[in-house]
Short mmCIF file of C-alpha atoms in Angstrom, two decimals:
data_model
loop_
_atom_site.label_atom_id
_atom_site.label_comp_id
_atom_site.label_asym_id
_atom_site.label_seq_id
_atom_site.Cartn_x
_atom_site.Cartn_y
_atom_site.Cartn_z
CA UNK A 135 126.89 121.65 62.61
CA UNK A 136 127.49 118.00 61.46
CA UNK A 137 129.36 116.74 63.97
CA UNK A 138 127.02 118.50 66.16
CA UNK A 139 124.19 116.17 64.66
CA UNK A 140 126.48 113.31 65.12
CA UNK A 141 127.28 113.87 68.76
CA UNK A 142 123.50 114.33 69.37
CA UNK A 143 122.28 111.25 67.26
CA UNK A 144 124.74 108.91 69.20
CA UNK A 145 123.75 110.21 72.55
CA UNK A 146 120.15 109.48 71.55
CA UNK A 147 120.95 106.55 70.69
CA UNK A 148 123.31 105.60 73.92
CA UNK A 149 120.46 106.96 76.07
CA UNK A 150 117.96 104.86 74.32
CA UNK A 151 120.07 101.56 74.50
CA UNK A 152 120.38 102.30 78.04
CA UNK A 153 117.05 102.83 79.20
CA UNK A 154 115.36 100.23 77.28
CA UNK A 155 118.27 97.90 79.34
CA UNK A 156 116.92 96.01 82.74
CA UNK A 157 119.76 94.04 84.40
CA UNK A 158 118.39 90.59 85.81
CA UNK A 159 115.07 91.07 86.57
CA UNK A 160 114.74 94.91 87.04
CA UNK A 161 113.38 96.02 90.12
CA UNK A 162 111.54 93.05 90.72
CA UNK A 163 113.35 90.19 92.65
CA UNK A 164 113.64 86.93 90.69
CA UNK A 165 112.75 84.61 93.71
CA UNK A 166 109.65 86.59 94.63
CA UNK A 167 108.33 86.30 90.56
CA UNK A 168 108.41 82.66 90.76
CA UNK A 169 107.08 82.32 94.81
CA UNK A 170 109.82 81.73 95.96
CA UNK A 171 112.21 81.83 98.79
CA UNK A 172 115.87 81.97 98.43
CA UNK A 173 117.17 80.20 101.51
CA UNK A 174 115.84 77.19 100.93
CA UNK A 175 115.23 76.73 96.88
CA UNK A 176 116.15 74.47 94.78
CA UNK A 177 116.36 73.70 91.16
CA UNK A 178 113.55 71.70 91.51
CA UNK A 179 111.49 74.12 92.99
CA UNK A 180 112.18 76.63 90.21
CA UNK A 181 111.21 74.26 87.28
CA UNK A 182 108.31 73.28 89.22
CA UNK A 183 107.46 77.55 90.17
CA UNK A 184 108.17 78.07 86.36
CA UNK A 185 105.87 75.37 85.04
CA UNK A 186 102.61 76.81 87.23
CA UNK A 187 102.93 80.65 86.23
CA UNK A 188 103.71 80.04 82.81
CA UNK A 189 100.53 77.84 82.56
CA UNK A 190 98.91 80.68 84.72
CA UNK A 191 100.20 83.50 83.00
CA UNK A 192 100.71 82.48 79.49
CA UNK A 193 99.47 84.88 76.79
CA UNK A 194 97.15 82.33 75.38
CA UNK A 195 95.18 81.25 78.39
CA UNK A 196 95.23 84.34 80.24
CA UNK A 197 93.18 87.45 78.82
CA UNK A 198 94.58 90.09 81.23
CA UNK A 199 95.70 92.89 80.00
CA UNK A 200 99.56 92.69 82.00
CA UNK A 201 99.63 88.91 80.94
CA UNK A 202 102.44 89.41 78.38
CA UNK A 203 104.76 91.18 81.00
CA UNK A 204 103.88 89.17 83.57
CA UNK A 205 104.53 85.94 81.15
CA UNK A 206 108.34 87.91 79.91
CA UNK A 207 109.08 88.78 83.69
CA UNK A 208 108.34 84.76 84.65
CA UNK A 209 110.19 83.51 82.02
CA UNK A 210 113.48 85.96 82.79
CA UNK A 211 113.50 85.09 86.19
CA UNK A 212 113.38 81.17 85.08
CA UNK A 213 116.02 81.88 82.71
CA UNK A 214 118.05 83.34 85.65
CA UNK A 215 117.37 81.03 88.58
CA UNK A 216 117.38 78.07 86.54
CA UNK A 217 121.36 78.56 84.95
CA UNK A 218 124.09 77.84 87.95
CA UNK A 219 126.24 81.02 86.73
CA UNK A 220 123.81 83.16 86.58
CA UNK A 221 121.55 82.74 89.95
CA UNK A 222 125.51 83.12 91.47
CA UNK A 223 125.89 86.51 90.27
CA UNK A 224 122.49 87.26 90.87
CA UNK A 225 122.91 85.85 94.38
CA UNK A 226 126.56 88.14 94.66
CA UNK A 227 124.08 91.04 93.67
CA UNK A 228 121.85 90.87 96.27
CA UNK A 229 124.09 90.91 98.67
CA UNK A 230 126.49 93.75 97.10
CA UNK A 231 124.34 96.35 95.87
CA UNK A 232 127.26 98.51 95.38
CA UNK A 233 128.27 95.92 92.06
CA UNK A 234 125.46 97.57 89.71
CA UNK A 235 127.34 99.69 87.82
CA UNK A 236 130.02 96.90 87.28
CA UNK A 237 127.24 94.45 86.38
CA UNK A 238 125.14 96.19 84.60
CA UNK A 239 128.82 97.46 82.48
CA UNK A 240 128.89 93.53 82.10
CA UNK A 241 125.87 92.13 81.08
CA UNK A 242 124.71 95.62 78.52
CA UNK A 243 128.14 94.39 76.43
CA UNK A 244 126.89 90.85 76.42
CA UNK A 245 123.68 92.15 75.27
CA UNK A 246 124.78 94.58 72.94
CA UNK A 247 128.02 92.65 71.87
CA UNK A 248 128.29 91.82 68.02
CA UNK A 249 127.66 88.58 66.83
CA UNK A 250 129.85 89.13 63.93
CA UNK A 251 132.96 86.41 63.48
CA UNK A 252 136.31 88.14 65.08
CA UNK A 253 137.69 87.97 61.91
CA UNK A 254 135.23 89.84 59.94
CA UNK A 255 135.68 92.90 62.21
CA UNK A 256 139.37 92.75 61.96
CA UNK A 257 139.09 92.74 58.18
CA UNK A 258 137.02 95.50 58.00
CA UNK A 259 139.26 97.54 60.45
CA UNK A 260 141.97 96.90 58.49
CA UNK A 261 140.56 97.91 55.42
CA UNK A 262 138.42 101.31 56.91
CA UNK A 263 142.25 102.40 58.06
CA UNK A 264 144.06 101.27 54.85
CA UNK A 265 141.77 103.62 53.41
CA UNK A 266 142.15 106.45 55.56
CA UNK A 267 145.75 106.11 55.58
CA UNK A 268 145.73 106.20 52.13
CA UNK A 269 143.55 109.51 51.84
CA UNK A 270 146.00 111.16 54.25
CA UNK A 271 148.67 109.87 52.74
CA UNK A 272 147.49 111.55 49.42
CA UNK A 273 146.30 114.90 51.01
CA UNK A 274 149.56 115.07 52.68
CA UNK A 275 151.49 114.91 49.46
CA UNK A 276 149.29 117.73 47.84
CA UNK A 277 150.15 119.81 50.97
CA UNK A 278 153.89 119.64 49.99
CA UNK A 279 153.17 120.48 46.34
CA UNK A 280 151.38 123.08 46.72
CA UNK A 281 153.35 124.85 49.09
CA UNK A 282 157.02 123.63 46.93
CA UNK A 283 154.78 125.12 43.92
CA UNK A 284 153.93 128.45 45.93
CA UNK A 285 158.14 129.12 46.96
CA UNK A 286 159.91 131.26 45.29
CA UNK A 287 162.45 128.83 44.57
CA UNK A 288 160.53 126.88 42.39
CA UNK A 289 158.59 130.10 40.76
CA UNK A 290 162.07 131.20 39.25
CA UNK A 291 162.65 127.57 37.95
CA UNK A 292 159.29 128.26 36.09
CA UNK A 293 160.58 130.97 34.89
CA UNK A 294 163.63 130.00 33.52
CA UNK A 295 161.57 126.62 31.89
CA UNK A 296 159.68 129.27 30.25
CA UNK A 297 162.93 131.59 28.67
CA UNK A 298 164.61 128.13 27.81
CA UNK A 299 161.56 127.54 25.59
CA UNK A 300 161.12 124.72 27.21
CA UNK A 301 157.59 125.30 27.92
CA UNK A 302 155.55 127.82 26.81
CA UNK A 303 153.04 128.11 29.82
CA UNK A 304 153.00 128.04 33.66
CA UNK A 305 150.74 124.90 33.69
CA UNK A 306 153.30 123.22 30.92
CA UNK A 307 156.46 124.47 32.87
CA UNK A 308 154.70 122.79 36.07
CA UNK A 309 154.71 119.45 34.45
CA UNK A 310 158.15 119.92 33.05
CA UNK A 311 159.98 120.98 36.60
CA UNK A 312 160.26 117.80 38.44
CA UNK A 313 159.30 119.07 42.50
CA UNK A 314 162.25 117.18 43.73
CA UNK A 315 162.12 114.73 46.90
CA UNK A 316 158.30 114.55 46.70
CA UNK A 317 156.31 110.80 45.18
CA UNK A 318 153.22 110.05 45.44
CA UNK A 319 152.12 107.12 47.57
CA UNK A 320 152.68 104.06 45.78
CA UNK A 321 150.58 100.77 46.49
CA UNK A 322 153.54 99.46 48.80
CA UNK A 323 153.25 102.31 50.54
CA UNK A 324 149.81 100.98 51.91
CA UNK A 325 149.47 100.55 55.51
CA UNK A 326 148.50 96.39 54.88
CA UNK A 327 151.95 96.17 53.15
CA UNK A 328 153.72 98.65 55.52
CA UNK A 329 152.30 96.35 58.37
CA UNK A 330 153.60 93.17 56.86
CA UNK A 331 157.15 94.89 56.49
CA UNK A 332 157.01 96.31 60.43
CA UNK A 333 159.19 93.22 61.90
CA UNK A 334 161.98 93.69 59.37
CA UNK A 335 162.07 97.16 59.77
CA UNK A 336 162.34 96.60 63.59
CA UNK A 337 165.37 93.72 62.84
CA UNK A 338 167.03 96.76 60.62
CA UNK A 339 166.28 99.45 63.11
CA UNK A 340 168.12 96.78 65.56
CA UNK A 341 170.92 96.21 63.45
CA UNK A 342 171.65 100.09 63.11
CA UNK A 343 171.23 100.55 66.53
CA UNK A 344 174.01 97.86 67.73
CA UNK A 345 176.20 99.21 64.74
CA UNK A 346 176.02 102.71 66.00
CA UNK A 347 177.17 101.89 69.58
CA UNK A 348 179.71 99.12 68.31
CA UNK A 349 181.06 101.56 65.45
CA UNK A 350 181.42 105.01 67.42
CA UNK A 351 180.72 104.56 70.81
CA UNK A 352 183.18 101.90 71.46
CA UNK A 353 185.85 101.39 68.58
CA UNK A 354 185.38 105.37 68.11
CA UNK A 355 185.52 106.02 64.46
CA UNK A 356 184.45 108.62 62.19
CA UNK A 357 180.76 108.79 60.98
CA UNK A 358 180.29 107.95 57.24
CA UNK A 359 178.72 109.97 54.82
CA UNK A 360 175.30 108.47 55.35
CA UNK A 361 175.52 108.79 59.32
CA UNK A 362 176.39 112.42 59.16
CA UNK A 363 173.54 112.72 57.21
CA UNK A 364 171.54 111.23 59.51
CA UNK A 365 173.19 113.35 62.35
CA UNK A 366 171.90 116.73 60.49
CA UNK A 367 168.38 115.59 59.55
CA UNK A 368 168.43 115.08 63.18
CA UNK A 369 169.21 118.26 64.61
CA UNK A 370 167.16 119.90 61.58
CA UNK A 371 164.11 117.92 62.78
CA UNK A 372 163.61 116.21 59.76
CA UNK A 373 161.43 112.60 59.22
CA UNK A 374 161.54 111.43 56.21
CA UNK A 375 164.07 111.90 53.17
CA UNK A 376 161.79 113.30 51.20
CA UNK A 377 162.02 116.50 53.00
CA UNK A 378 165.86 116.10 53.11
CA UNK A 379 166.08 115.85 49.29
CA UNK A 380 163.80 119.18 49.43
CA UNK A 381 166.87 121.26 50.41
CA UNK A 382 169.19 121.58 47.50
CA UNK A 383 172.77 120.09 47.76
CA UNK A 384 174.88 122.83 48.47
CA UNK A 385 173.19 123.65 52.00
CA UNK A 386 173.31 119.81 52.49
CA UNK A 387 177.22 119.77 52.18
CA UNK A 388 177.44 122.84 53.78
CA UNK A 389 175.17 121.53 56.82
CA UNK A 390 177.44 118.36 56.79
CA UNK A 391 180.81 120.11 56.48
CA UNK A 392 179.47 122.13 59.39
CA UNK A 393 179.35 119.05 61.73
CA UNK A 394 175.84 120.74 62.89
CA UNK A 395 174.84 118.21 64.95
CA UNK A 396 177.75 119.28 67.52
CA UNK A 397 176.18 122.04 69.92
CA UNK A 398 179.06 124.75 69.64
CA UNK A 399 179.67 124.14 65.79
CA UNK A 400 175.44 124.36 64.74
CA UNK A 401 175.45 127.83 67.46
CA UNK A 402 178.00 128.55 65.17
CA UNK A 403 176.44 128.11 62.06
CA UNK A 404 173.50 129.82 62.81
CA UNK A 405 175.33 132.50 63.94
CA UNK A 406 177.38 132.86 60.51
CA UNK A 407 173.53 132.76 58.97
CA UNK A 408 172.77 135.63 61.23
CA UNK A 409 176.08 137.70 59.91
CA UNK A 410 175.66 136.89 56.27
CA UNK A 411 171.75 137.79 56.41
CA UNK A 412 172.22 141.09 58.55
CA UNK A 413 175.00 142.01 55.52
CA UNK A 414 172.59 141.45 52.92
CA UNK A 415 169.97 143.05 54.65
CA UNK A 416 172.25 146.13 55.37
CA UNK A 417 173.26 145.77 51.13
CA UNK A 418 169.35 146.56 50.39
CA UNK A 419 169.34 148.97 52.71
CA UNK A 420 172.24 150.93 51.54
CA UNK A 421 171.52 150.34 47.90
CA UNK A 422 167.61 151.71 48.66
CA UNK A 423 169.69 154.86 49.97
CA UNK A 424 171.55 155.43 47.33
CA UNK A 425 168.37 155.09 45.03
CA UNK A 426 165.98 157.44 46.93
CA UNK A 427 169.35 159.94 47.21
CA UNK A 428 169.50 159.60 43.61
CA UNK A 429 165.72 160.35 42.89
CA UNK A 430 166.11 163.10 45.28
CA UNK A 431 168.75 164.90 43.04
CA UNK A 432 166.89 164.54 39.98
CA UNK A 433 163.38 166.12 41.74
CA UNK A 434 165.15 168.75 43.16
CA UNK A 435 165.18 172.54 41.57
CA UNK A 436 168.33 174.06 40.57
CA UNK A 437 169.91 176.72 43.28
CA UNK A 438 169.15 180.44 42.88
CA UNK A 439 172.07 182.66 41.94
CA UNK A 440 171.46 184.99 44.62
CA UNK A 441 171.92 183.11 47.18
CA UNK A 442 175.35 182.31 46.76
#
Protein backbone atom coordinates (compact mmCIF):
# COMPACT_ATOMS: atom_id res chain seq x y z
CA UNK A 1 0.00 0.00 0.00
CA UNK A 2 2.91 2.50 0.53
CA UNK A 3 4.62 2.26 -2.37
CA UNK A 4 1.32 2.30 -3.94
CA UNK A 5 0.86 5.91 -2.40
CA UNK A 6 4.27 6.71 -3.57
CA UNK A 7 3.81 5.69 -7.17
CA UNK A 8 0.52 7.68 -7.18
CA UNK A 9 1.87 10.89 -5.37
CA UNK A 10 4.80 11.14 -7.95
CA UNK A 11 2.58 10.66 -10.91
CA UNK A 12 0.46 13.50 -9.53
CA UNK A 13 3.03 15.31 -9.21
CA UNK A 14 4.78 14.51 -12.84
CA UNK A 15 1.34 15.18 -14.36
CA UNK A 16 1.05 18.42 -12.58
CA UNK A 17 4.64 19.67 -13.52
CA UNK A 18 3.73 18.82 -16.93
CA UNK A 19 0.62 20.46 -17.53
CA UNK A 20 1.29 23.59 -15.77
CA UNK A 21 4.53 23.54 -18.53
CA UNK A 22 3.97 25.79 -21.94
CA UNK A 23 7.02 25.51 -24.24
CA UNK A 24 7.80 29.03 -25.92
CA UNK A 25 4.80 30.71 -26.12
CA UNK A 26 2.12 27.91 -26.00
CA UNK A 27 -0.21 27.82 -28.67
CA UNK A 28 0.07 31.27 -29.42
CA UNK A 29 2.81 32.33 -31.96
CA UNK A 30 5.41 34.74 -30.55
CA UNK A 31 5.54 37.04 -33.71
CA UNK A 32 1.78 37.41 -33.89
CA UNK A 33 1.74 38.55 -29.76
CA UNK A 34 3.98 41.34 -30.48
CA UNK A 35 2.36 42.34 -34.31
CA UNK A 36 4.61 41.06 -35.91
CA UNK A 37 5.81 39.43 -39.00
CA UNK A 38 8.61 37.04 -39.14
CA UNK A 39 10.08 37.54 -42.59
CA UNK A 40 11.00 40.73 -42.26
CA UNK A 41 11.62 41.56 -38.27
CA UNK A 42 14.12 42.80 -36.67
CA UNK A 43 15.47 43.36 -33.26
CA UNK A 44 14.46 46.66 -33.49
CA UNK A 45 11.11 46.03 -34.31
CA UNK A 46 10.66 43.70 -31.33
CA UNK A 47 11.94 46.22 -28.66
CA UNK A 48 9.92 48.76 -30.29
CA UNK A 49 6.48 45.93 -30.49
CA UNK A 50 7.47 45.17 -26.79
CA UNK A 51 7.61 48.74 -25.54
CA UNK A 52 3.80 49.61 -27.04
CA UNK A 53 1.90 46.44 -25.55
CA UNK A 54 3.55 46.50 -22.40
CA UNK A 55 2.49 50.21 -22.01
CA UNK A 56 -0.91 48.96 -23.50
CA UNK A 57 -1.29 45.99 -21.60
CA UNK A 58 0.42 46.54 -18.38
CA UNK A 59 -1.47 45.51 -15.22
CA UNK A 60 -1.41 48.98 -13.87
CA UNK A 61 -2.87 50.98 -16.69
CA UNK A 62 -5.08 48.50 -18.08
CA UNK A 63 -8.26 47.38 -15.96
CA UNK A 64 -9.27 44.40 -18.14
CA UNK A 65 -9.88 41.54 -16.71
CA UNK A 66 -7.19 39.24 -19.23
CA UNK A 67 -4.63 42.17 -18.74
CA UNK A 68 -2.26 40.08 -16.55
CA UNK A 69 -2.07 37.19 -19.20
CA UNK A 70 -2.03 39.25 -21.88
CA UNK A 71 0.91 41.42 -20.06
CA UNK A 72 2.88 37.53 -19.10
CA UNK A 73 2.17 36.30 -22.79
CA UNK A 74 3.87 39.88 -24.19
CA UNK A 75 6.56 39.76 -22.05
CA UNK A 76 7.45 35.78 -22.92
CA UNK A 77 7.32 36.36 -26.38
CA UNK A 78 9.83 39.52 -25.83
CA UNK A 79 11.90 37.37 -23.77
CA UNK A 80 11.98 34.90 -26.74
CA UNK A 81 12.29 37.06 -29.84
CA UNK A 82 14.50 39.41 -28.26
CA UNK A 83 17.58 36.57 -27.19
CA UNK A 84 19.52 35.37 -30.62
CA UNK A 85 19.47 31.56 -29.27
CA UNK A 86 16.33 31.42 -28.49
CA UNK A 87 14.18 33.08 -31.53
CA UNK A 88 16.69 30.28 -33.52
CA UNK A 89 15.16 27.42 -31.93
CA UNK A 90 11.97 28.95 -31.92
CA UNK A 91 12.46 29.70 -35.62
CA UNK A 92 13.80 25.63 -36.09
CA UNK A 93 10.33 24.94 -34.36
CA UNK A 94 8.21 26.41 -36.62
CA UNK A 95 9.43 24.92 -39.27
CA UNK A 96 9.85 21.24 -37.68
CA UNK A 97 6.86 20.58 -35.80
CA UNK A 98 7.88 17.08 -35.42
CA UNK A 99 10.90 18.55 -32.68
CA UNK A 100 8.20 19.07 -29.75
CA UNK A 101 8.73 16.28 -27.87
CA UNK A 102 12.59 16.80 -28.11
CA UNK A 103 12.13 20.47 -27.18
CA UNK A 104 9.81 20.46 -24.90
CA UNK A 105 12.28 17.22 -23.16
CA UNK A 106 14.81 20.25 -23.35
CA UNK A 107 13.54 23.26 -22.12
CA UNK A 108 11.03 21.31 -18.95
CA UNK A 109 14.83 20.18 -17.57
CA UNK A 110 16.03 23.72 -17.88
CA UNK A 111 12.99 24.74 -16.12
CA UNK A 112 12.82 22.21 -13.64
CA UNK A 113 16.70 21.71 -13.33
CA UNK A 114 18.18 22.28 -9.71
CA UNK A 115 19.90 25.23 -8.91
CA UNK A 116 21.82 23.50 -6.30
CA UNK A 117 25.95 23.68 -6.68
CA UNK A 118 27.15 20.20 -8.47
CA UNK A 119 28.94 19.55 -5.58
CA UNK A 120 26.31 19.66 -3.05
CA UNK A 121 24.34 16.95 -4.90
CA UNK A 122 27.32 14.76 -5.20
CA UNK A 123 27.86 15.04 -1.46
CA UNK A 124 24.62 14.18 -0.60
CA UNK A 125 24.61 11.13 -3.03
CA UNK A 126 27.46 9.98 -1.58
CA UNK A 127 26.38 10.14 1.77
CA UNK A 128 22.37 8.79 1.09
CA UNK A 129 24.42 5.52 -0.43
CA UNK A 130 27.14 5.34 2.31
CA UNK A 131 24.23 4.98 4.38
CA UNK A 132 22.38 2.48 2.62
CA UNK A 133 25.34 0.49 2.04
CA UNK A 134 25.95 0.52 5.44
CA UNK A 135 22.32 -0.70 6.49
CA UNK A 136 22.72 -3.57 4.02
CA UNK A 137 25.85 -4.20 4.94
CA UNK A 138 24.58 -4.70 8.60
CA UNK A 139 21.31 -6.61 7.68
CA UNK A 140 23.38 -8.81 5.61
CA UNK A 141 25.60 -9.81 8.47
CA UNK A 142 22.51 -10.61 10.77
CA UNK A 143 21.29 -12.84 7.87
CA UNK A 144 24.46 -15.02 8.28
CA UNK A 145 24.11 -15.15 12.08
CA UNK A 146 21.08 -16.06 12.32
CA UNK A 147 21.04 -18.73 9.98
CA UNK A 148 25.03 -20.02 11.40
CA UNK A 149 23.00 -19.72 14.88
CA UNK A 150 19.92 -21.83 13.49
CA UNK A 151 22.54 -25.01 11.99
CA UNK A 152 22.93 -27.75 13.67
CA UNK A 153 26.50 -27.42 13.68
CA UNK A 154 26.65 -24.65 15.82
CA UNK A 155 23.52 -25.92 18.14
CA UNK A 156 25.82 -28.92 19.29
CA UNK A 157 28.74 -26.42 19.96
CA UNK A 158 26.11 -24.81 22.36
CA UNK A 159 25.68 -27.71 23.74
CA UNK A 160 28.88 -28.82 24.51
CA UNK A 161 29.69 -24.86 25.92
CA UNK A 162 26.94 -25.71 28.17
CA UNK A 163 28.34 -29.52 29.58
CA UNK A 164 31.91 -27.84 29.70
CA UNK A 165 30.36 -25.43 32.23
CA UNK A 166 31.42 -22.99 30.30
CA UNK A 167 28.22 -21.26 30.19
CA UNK A 168 25.34 -21.92 31.91
CA UNK A 169 22.64 -20.65 29.37
CA UNK A 170 21.89 -20.65 25.60
CA UNK A 171 22.06 -16.79 25.44
CA UNK A 172 25.60 -17.02 27.56
CA UNK A 173 26.88 -20.01 25.38
CA UNK A 174 25.91 -17.67 22.25
CA UNK A 175 28.28 -15.03 23.37
CA UNK A 176 30.91 -17.52 24.32
CA UNK A 177 30.96 -19.57 20.73
CA UNK A 178 32.76 -17.31 18.44
CA UNK A 179 30.44 -17.79 14.78
CA UNK A 180 33.61 -18.18 12.89
CA UNK A 181 34.38 -16.26 9.45
CA UNK A 182 31.60 -13.73 10.17
CA UNK A 183 32.66 -9.53 11.40
CA UNK A 184 30.69 -7.01 11.48
CA UNK A 185 31.20 -4.09 9.13
CA UNK A 186 33.85 -2.01 10.38
CA UNK A 187 34.10 1.85 9.52
CA UNK A 188 36.72 0.97 6.65
CA UNK A 189 34.41 -1.11 5.38
CA UNK A 190 32.31 2.05 4.34
CA UNK A 191 31.60 2.51 0.80
CA UNK A 192 33.51 6.37 0.97
CA UNK A 193 36.64 4.43 2.14
CA UNK A 194 36.02 1.34 -0.08
CA UNK A 195 35.76 3.95 -3.00
CA UNK A 196 38.99 5.66 -2.14
CA UNK A 197 40.75 2.11 -2.04
CA UNK A 198 39.00 1.00 -5.69
CA UNK A 199 42.26 2.01 -7.87
CA UNK A 200 44.62 -0.04 -5.72
CA UNK A 201 42.50 -2.81 -5.63
CA UNK A 202 42.28 -2.63 -9.49
CA UNK A 203 46.51 -2.27 -9.59
CA UNK A 204 46.37 -5.62 -7.22
CA UNK A 205 43.66 -7.31 -9.17
CA UNK A 206 46.22 -6.42 -12.21
CA UNK A 207 49.14 -7.69 -10.62
CA UNK A 208 47.40 -11.17 -9.83
CA UNK A 209 46.12 -11.34 -13.07
CA UNK A 210 49.65 -11.00 -15.02
CA UNK A 211 51.10 -13.36 -12.20
CA UNK A 212 48.58 -16.00 -12.92
CA UNK A 213 49.26 -16.16 -16.70
CA UNK A 214 53.15 -15.56 -16.20
CA UNK A 215 53.27 -18.24 -13.25
CA UNK A 216 51.05 -21.20 -14.74
CA UNK A 217 50.12 -20.49 -18.03
CA UNK A 218 53.49 -19.97 -19.39
CA UNK A 219 56.42 -21.18 -17.02
CA UNK A 220 53.74 -23.98 -15.93
CA UNK A 221 54.17 -24.49 -12.28
CA UNK A 222 52.22 -25.80 -9.54
CA UNK A 223 49.52 -23.59 -7.81
CA UNK A 224 50.41 -22.56 -4.19
CA UNK A 225 48.46 -23.10 -1.32
CA UNK A 226 46.63 -19.81 -1.56
CA UNK A 227 45.82 -20.29 -5.44
CA UNK A 228 44.31 -23.66 -4.89
CA UNK A 229 42.33 -22.07 -2.54
CA UNK A 230 41.25 -19.71 -4.72
CA UNK A 231 40.65 -22.46 -7.44
CA UNK A 232 37.97 -24.25 -4.95
CA UNK A 233 36.15 -21.13 -3.70
CA UNK A 234 35.78 -20.85 -7.34
CA UNK A 235 34.16 -23.85 -8.40
CA UNK A 236 32.19 -23.78 -4.91
CA UNK A 237 30.81 -20.36 -5.94
CA UNK A 238 32.07 -18.64 -3.15
CA UNK A 239 32.70 -14.45 -2.82
CA UNK A 240 34.10 -13.54 -0.05
CA UNK A 241 36.36 -15.42 2.64
CA UNK A 242 34.15 -15.04 5.08
CA UNK A 243 32.01 -17.72 3.75
CA UNK A 244 35.18 -19.81 3.04
CA UNK A 245 36.26 -19.67 6.71
CA UNK A 246 32.45 -20.84 7.37
CA UNK A 247 33.35 -24.41 6.27
CA UNK A 248 35.51 -26.05 8.84
CA UNK A 249 39.12 -27.12 7.87
CA UNK A 250 38.93 -30.60 7.26
CA UNK A 251 36.43 -30.26 4.16
CA UNK A 252 38.77 -27.35 3.12
CA UNK A 253 41.86 -29.75 2.86
CA UNK A 254 39.83 -32.33 1.70
CA UNK A 255 38.29 -29.95 -1.15
CA UNK A 256 41.97 -28.90 -1.88
CA UNK A 257 43.55 -32.37 -1.81
CA UNK A 258 40.71 -33.17 -4.18
CA UNK A 259 42.04 -30.74 -6.90
CA UNK A 260 38.08 -29.90 -7.30
CA UNK A 261 38.45 -27.34 -9.53
CA UNK A 262 39.52 -30.05 -12.31
CA UNK A 263 36.16 -31.28 -14.05
CA UNK A 264 36.77 -35.18 -13.80
CA UNK A 265 38.37 -35.00 -10.20
CA UNK A 266 35.20 -32.51 -8.54
CA UNK A 267 32.56 -35.28 -10.72
CA UNK A 268 34.53 -37.39 -8.73
CA UNK A 269 34.21 -36.00 -5.52
CA UNK A 270 30.77 -35.51 -5.61
CA UNK A 271 30.32 -38.77 -6.59
CA UNK A 272 32.35 -40.25 -3.47
CA UNK A 273 29.76 -37.74 -1.44
CA UNK A 274 26.98 -39.55 -3.14
CA UNK A 275 28.52 -43.21 -2.02
CA UNK A 276 29.42 -42.23 1.49
CA UNK A 277 25.84 -40.49 2.04
CA UNK A 278 23.76 -43.41 0.34
CA UNK A 279 25.93 -45.79 3.05
CA UNK A 280 24.94 -43.80 5.85
CA UNK A 281 21.62 -43.45 4.75
CA UNK A 282 21.34 -47.29 4.16
CA UNK A 283 23.18 -47.54 8.13
CA UNK A 284 19.84 -45.70 9.51
CA UNK A 285 17.91 -47.63 7.58
CA UNK A 286 19.17 -50.94 8.59
CA UNK A 287 19.69 -49.95 12.18
CA UNK A 288 15.71 -48.59 12.19
CA UNK A 289 15.13 -52.38 11.05
CA UNK A 290 16.74 -53.92 13.45
CA UNK A 291 14.96 -51.63 16.11
CA UNK A 292 11.32 -52.00 14.91
CA UNK A 293 12.32 -56.07 14.52
CA UNK A 294 13.36 -55.82 17.97
CA UNK A 295 10.14 -54.02 19.32
CA UNK A 296 8.29 -56.47 17.31
CA UNK A 297 9.66 -59.47 19.39
CA UNK A 298 9.06 -57.96 22.60
CA UNK A 299 5.06 -57.03 21.59
CA UNK A 300 4.53 -60.23 20.33
CA UNK A 301 2.56 -63.17 22.41
CA UNK A 302 4.25 -66.30 23.16
CA UNK A 303 3.31 -69.42 20.66
CA UNK A 304 0.53 -71.84 21.69
CA UNK A 305 1.61 -75.38 22.50
CA UNK A 306 -0.81 -76.87 20.29
CA UNK A 307 0.19 -75.76 17.46
CA UNK A 308 3.39 -77.26 17.27
Amino acid sequence: ELRALVLVGAVTLITSCVAGFELFCGKSNCYELLGLQRENCTQRDVKRAYRNLALEWHPDQNKHPDAPQKFAAIATANSILSNKEKREEYDDFLDHPEKYYWYFVEHMGQQFAPKTSVWVVISGLVSICTILHWLNARHNYNNLVRRVRASPEYRAKLEQAIKTGAASTVDEAETVVRVAGLEPPRWYDALPIQLAKLPWKILKQVYWMVHWVIAYWILKRDYTRADKEYLVKTRLRIMSDSQWELIDAETRTELVEARVWEDAAWQKYLQQKRFEQNRKGGARRNNALKQYTKTQRKQAPPPDIDDY
